[in-house]
Backbone as numpy.savetxt, mean C-alpha at the origin, in Angstrom:
# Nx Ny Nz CAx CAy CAz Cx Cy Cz
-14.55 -46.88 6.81 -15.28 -45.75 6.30 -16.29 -46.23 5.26
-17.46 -45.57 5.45 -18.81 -45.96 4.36 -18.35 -45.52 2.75
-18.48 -46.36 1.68 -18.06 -45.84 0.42 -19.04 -44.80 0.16
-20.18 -44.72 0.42 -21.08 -43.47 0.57 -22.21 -43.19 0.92
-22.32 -42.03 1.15 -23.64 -41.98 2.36 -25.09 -41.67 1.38
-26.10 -42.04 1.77 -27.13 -42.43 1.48 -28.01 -41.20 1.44
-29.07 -40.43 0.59 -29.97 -39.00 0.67 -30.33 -39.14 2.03
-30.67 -39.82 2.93 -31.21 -38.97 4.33 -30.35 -38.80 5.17
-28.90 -39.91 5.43 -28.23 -39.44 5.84 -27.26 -37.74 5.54
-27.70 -37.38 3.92 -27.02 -35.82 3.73 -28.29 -35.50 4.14
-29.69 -35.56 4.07 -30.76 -34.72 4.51 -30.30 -34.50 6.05
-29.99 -35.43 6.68 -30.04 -35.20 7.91 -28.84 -34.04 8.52
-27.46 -34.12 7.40 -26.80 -33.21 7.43 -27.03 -32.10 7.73
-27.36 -32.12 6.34 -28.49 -30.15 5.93 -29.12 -29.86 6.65
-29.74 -30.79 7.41 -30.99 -30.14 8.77 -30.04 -29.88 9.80
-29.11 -29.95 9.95 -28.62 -30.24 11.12 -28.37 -31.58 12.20
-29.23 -32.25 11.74 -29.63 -33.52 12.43 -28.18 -34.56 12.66
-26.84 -34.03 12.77 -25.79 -34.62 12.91 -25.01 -34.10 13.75
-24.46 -35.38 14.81 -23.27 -35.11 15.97 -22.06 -34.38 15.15
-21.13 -33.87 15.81 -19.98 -33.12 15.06 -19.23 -33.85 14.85
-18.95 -34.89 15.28 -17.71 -35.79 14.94 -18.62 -36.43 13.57
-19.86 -37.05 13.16 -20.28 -37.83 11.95 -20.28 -35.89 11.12
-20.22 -34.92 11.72 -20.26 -33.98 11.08 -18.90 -33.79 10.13
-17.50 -33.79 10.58 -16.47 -33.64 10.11 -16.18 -34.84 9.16
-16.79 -36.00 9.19 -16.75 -37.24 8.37 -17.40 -36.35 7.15
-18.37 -36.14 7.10 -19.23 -36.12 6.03 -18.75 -34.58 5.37
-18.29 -33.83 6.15 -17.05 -32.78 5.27 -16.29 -33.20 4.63
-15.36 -34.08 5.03 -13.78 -34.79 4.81 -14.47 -35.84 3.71
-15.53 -36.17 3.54 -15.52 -37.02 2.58 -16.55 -36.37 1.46
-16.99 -35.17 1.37 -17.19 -34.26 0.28 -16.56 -33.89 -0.51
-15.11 -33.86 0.31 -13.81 -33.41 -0.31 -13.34 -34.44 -1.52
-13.94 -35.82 -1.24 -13.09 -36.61 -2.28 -13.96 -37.98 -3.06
-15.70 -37.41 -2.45 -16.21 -37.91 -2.92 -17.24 -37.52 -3.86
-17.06 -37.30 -5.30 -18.30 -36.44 -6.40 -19.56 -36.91 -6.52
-19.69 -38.37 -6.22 -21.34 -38.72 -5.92 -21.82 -38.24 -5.17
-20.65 -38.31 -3.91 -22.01 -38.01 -2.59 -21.98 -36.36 -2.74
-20.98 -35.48 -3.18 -21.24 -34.22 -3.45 -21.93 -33.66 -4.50
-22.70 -34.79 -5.13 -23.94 -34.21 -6.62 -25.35 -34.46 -5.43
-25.54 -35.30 -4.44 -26.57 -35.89 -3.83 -26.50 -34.72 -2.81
-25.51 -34.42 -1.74 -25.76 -33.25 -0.91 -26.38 -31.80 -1.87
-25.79 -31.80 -2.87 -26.19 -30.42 -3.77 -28.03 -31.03 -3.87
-27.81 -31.65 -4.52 -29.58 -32.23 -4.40 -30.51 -32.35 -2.82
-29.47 -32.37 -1.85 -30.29 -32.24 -0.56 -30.62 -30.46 -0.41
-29.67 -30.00 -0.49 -29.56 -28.67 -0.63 -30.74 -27.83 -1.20
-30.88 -28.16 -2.54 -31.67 -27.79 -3.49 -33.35 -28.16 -2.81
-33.54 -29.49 -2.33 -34.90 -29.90 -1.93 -35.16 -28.45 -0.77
-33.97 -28.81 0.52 -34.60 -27.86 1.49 -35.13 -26.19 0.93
-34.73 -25.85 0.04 -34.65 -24.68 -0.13 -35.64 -24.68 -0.88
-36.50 -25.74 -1.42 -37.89 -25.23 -1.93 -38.85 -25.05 -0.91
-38.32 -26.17 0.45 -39.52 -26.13 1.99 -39.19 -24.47 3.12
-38.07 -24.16 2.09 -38.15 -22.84 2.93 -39.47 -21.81 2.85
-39.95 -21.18 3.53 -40.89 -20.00 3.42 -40.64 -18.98 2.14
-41.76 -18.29 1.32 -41.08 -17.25 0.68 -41.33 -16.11 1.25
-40.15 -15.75 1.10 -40.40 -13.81 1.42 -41.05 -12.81 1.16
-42.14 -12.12 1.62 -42.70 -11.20 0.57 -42.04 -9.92 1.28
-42.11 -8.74 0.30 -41.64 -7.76 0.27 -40.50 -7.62 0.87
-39.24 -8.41 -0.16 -38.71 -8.71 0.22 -37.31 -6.79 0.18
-37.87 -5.95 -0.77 -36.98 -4.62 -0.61 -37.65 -3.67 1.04
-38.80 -4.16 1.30 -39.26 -3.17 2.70 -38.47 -3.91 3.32
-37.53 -5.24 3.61 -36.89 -6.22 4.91 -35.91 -5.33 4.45
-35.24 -4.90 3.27 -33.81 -4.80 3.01 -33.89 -3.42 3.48
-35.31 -2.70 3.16 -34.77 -0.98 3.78 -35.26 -1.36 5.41
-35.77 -1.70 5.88 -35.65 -1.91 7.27 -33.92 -2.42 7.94
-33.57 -3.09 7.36 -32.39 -3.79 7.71 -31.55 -2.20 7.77
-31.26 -2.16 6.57 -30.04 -0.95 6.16 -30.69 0.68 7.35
-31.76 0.97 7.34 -32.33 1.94 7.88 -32.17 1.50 9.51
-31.95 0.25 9.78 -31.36 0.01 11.49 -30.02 0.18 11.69
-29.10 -0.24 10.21 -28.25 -0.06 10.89 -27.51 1.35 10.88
-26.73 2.04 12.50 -26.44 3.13 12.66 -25.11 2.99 11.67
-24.96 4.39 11.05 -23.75 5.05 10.59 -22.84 4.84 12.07
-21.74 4.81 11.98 -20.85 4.30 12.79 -19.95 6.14 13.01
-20.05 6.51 14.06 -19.28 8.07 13.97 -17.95 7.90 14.79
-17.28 8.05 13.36 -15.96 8.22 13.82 -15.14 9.28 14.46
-14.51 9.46 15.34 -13.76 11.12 16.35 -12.48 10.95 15.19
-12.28 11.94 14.91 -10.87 12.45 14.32 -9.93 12.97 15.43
-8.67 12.10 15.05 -8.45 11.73 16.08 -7.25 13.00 16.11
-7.14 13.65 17.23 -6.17 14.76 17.60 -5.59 15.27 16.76
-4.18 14.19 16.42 -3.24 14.34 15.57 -3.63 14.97 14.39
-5.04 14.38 13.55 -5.10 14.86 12.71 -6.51 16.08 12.11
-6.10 16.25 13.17 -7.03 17.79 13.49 -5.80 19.20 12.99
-6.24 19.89 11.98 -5.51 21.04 11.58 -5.17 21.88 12.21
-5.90 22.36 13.52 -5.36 23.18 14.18 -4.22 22.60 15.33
-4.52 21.08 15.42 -3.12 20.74 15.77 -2.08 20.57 15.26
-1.97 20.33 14.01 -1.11 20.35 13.23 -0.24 22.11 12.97
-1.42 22.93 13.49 -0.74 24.12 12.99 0.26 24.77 14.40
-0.21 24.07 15.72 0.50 24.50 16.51 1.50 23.76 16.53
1.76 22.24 16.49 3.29 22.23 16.41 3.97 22.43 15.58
3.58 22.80 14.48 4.40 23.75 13.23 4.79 24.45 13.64
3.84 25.57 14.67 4.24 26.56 14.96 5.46 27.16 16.09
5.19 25.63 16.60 6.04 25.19 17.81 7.40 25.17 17.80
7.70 23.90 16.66 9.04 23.70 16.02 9.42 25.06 15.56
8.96 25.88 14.69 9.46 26.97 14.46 10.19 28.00 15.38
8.99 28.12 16.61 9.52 28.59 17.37 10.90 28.03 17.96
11.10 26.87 18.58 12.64 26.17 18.65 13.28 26.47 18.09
13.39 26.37 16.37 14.29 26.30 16.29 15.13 27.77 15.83
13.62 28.70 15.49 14.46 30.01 15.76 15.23 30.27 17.33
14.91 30.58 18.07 15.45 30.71 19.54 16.56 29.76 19.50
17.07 28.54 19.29 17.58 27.82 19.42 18.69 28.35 18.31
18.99 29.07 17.16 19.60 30.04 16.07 19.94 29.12 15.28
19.41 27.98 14.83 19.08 27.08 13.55 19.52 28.00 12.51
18.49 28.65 12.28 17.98 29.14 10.98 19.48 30.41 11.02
20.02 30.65 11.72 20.94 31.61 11.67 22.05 30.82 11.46
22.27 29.69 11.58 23.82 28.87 11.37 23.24 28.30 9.89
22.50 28.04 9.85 21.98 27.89 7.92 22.36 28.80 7.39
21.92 30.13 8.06 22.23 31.65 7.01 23.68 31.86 7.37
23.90 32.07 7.86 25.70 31.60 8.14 26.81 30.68 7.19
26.12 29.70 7.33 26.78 28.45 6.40 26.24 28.78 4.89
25.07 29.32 4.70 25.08 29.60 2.88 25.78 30.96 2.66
25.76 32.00 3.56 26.83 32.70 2.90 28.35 32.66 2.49
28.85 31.72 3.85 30.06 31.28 3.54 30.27 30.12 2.35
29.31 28.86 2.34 29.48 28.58 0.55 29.35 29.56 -0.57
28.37 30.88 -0.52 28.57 31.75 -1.66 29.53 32.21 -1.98
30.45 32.78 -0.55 31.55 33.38 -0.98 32.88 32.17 -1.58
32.54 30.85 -0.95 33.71 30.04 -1.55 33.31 29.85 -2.89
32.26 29.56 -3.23 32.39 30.07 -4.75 32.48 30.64 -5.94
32.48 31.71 -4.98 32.30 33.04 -6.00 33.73 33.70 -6.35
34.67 32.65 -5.10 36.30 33.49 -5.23 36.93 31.89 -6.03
36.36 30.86 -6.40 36.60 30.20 -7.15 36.37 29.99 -8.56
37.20 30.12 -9.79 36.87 30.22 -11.40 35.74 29.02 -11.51
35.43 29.46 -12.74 34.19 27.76 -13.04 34.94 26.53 -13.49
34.17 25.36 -13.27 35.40 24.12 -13.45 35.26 24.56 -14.88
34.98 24.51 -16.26 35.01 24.96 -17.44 35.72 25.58 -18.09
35.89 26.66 -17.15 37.28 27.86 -17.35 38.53 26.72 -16.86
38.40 26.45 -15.90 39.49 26.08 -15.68 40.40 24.93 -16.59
39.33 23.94 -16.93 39.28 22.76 -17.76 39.82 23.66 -19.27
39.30 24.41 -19.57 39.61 24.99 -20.83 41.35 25.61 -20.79
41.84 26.09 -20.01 43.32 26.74 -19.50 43.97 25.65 -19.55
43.67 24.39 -18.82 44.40 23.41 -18.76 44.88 22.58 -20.30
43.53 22.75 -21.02 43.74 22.42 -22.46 44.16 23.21 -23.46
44.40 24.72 -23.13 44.94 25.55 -23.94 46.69 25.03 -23.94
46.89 25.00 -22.24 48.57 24.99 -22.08 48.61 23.76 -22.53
48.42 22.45 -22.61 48.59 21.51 -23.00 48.93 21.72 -24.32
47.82 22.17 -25.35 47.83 22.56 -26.74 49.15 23.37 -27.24
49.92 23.83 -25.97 50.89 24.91 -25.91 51.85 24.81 -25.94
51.79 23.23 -25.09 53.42 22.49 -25.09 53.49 21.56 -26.19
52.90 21.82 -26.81 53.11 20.08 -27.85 54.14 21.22 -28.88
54.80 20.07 -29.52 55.68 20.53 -30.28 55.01 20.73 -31.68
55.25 21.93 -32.52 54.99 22.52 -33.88 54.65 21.50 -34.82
55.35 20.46 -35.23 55.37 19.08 -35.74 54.19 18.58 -35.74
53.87 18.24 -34.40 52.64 17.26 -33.79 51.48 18.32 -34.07
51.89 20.07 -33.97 50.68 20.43 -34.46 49.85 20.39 -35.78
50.75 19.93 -36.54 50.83 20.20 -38.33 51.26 21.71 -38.47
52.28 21.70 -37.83 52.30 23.26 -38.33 54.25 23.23 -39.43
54.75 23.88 -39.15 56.02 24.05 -40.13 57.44 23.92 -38.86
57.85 22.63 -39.96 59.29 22.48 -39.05 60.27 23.96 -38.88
60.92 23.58 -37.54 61.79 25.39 -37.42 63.04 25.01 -37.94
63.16 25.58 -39.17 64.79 25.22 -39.70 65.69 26.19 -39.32
């Protein structure tokens, strides 16, 4: 391998003027070589003064942008509202006919009534700590031995 390549050989780079195989050399050794990558930046720099200048160069940019078409997108079925509103409307229909909504109303009345014939845990918790309070002996309450 060459310790490094020479300004016309990177000129010839930059032009193009290189087979692909001396092409991937002169990549692979950009990578690990900082001379020859200060000298390609300097090839770089030359071509780009022999480039042409642009004039008017915002009429190219509104020509450009003014060609290219807005791109029109279809919305796609699914998310079209009035489809959305018929299988809402759809499911509904199922699952009334089908008596869903009547074994729901079914099943919450029968939890209302199981709870409503059940005390609150609170009450109950409180009874449990009254009788407790009930059995302890006079003593343990601080209250007066029974002589």
């Amino acid at each position: 391998m060459i310790d490094h390549f020479n300004k016309q050989q990177w000129l010839n780079y930059v032009t193009d003027q290189v087979s692909d195989t001396d092409r991937l050399e002169y990549e692979e050794h950009l990578y690990t070589c900082e001379q020859c990558l200060l000298t390609y930046t300097q090839c770089v720099e030359e071509m780009t003064s022999t480039l042409p200048v642009i004039e008017n160069e915002e009429d190219i940019s509104k020509q450009v942008m003014n060609s290219i078409q807005p791109k029109e997108t279809k919305q796609k079925l699914i998310h079209k509202p009035l489809f959305q509103y018929v299988v809402a409307a759809s499911i509904t229909m199922v699952l009334m006919t089908s008596g869903v909504f009547q074994q729901v109303a079914m099943q919450q009345d029968q939890f209302e009534h199981e709870t409503q014939d059940k005390p609150p845990v609170s009450q109950e918790l409180t009874n449990k700590i009254s009788d407790f309070l009930n059995d302890l002996p006079t003593n343990l309450r601080g209250g007066q031995k029974d002589e």
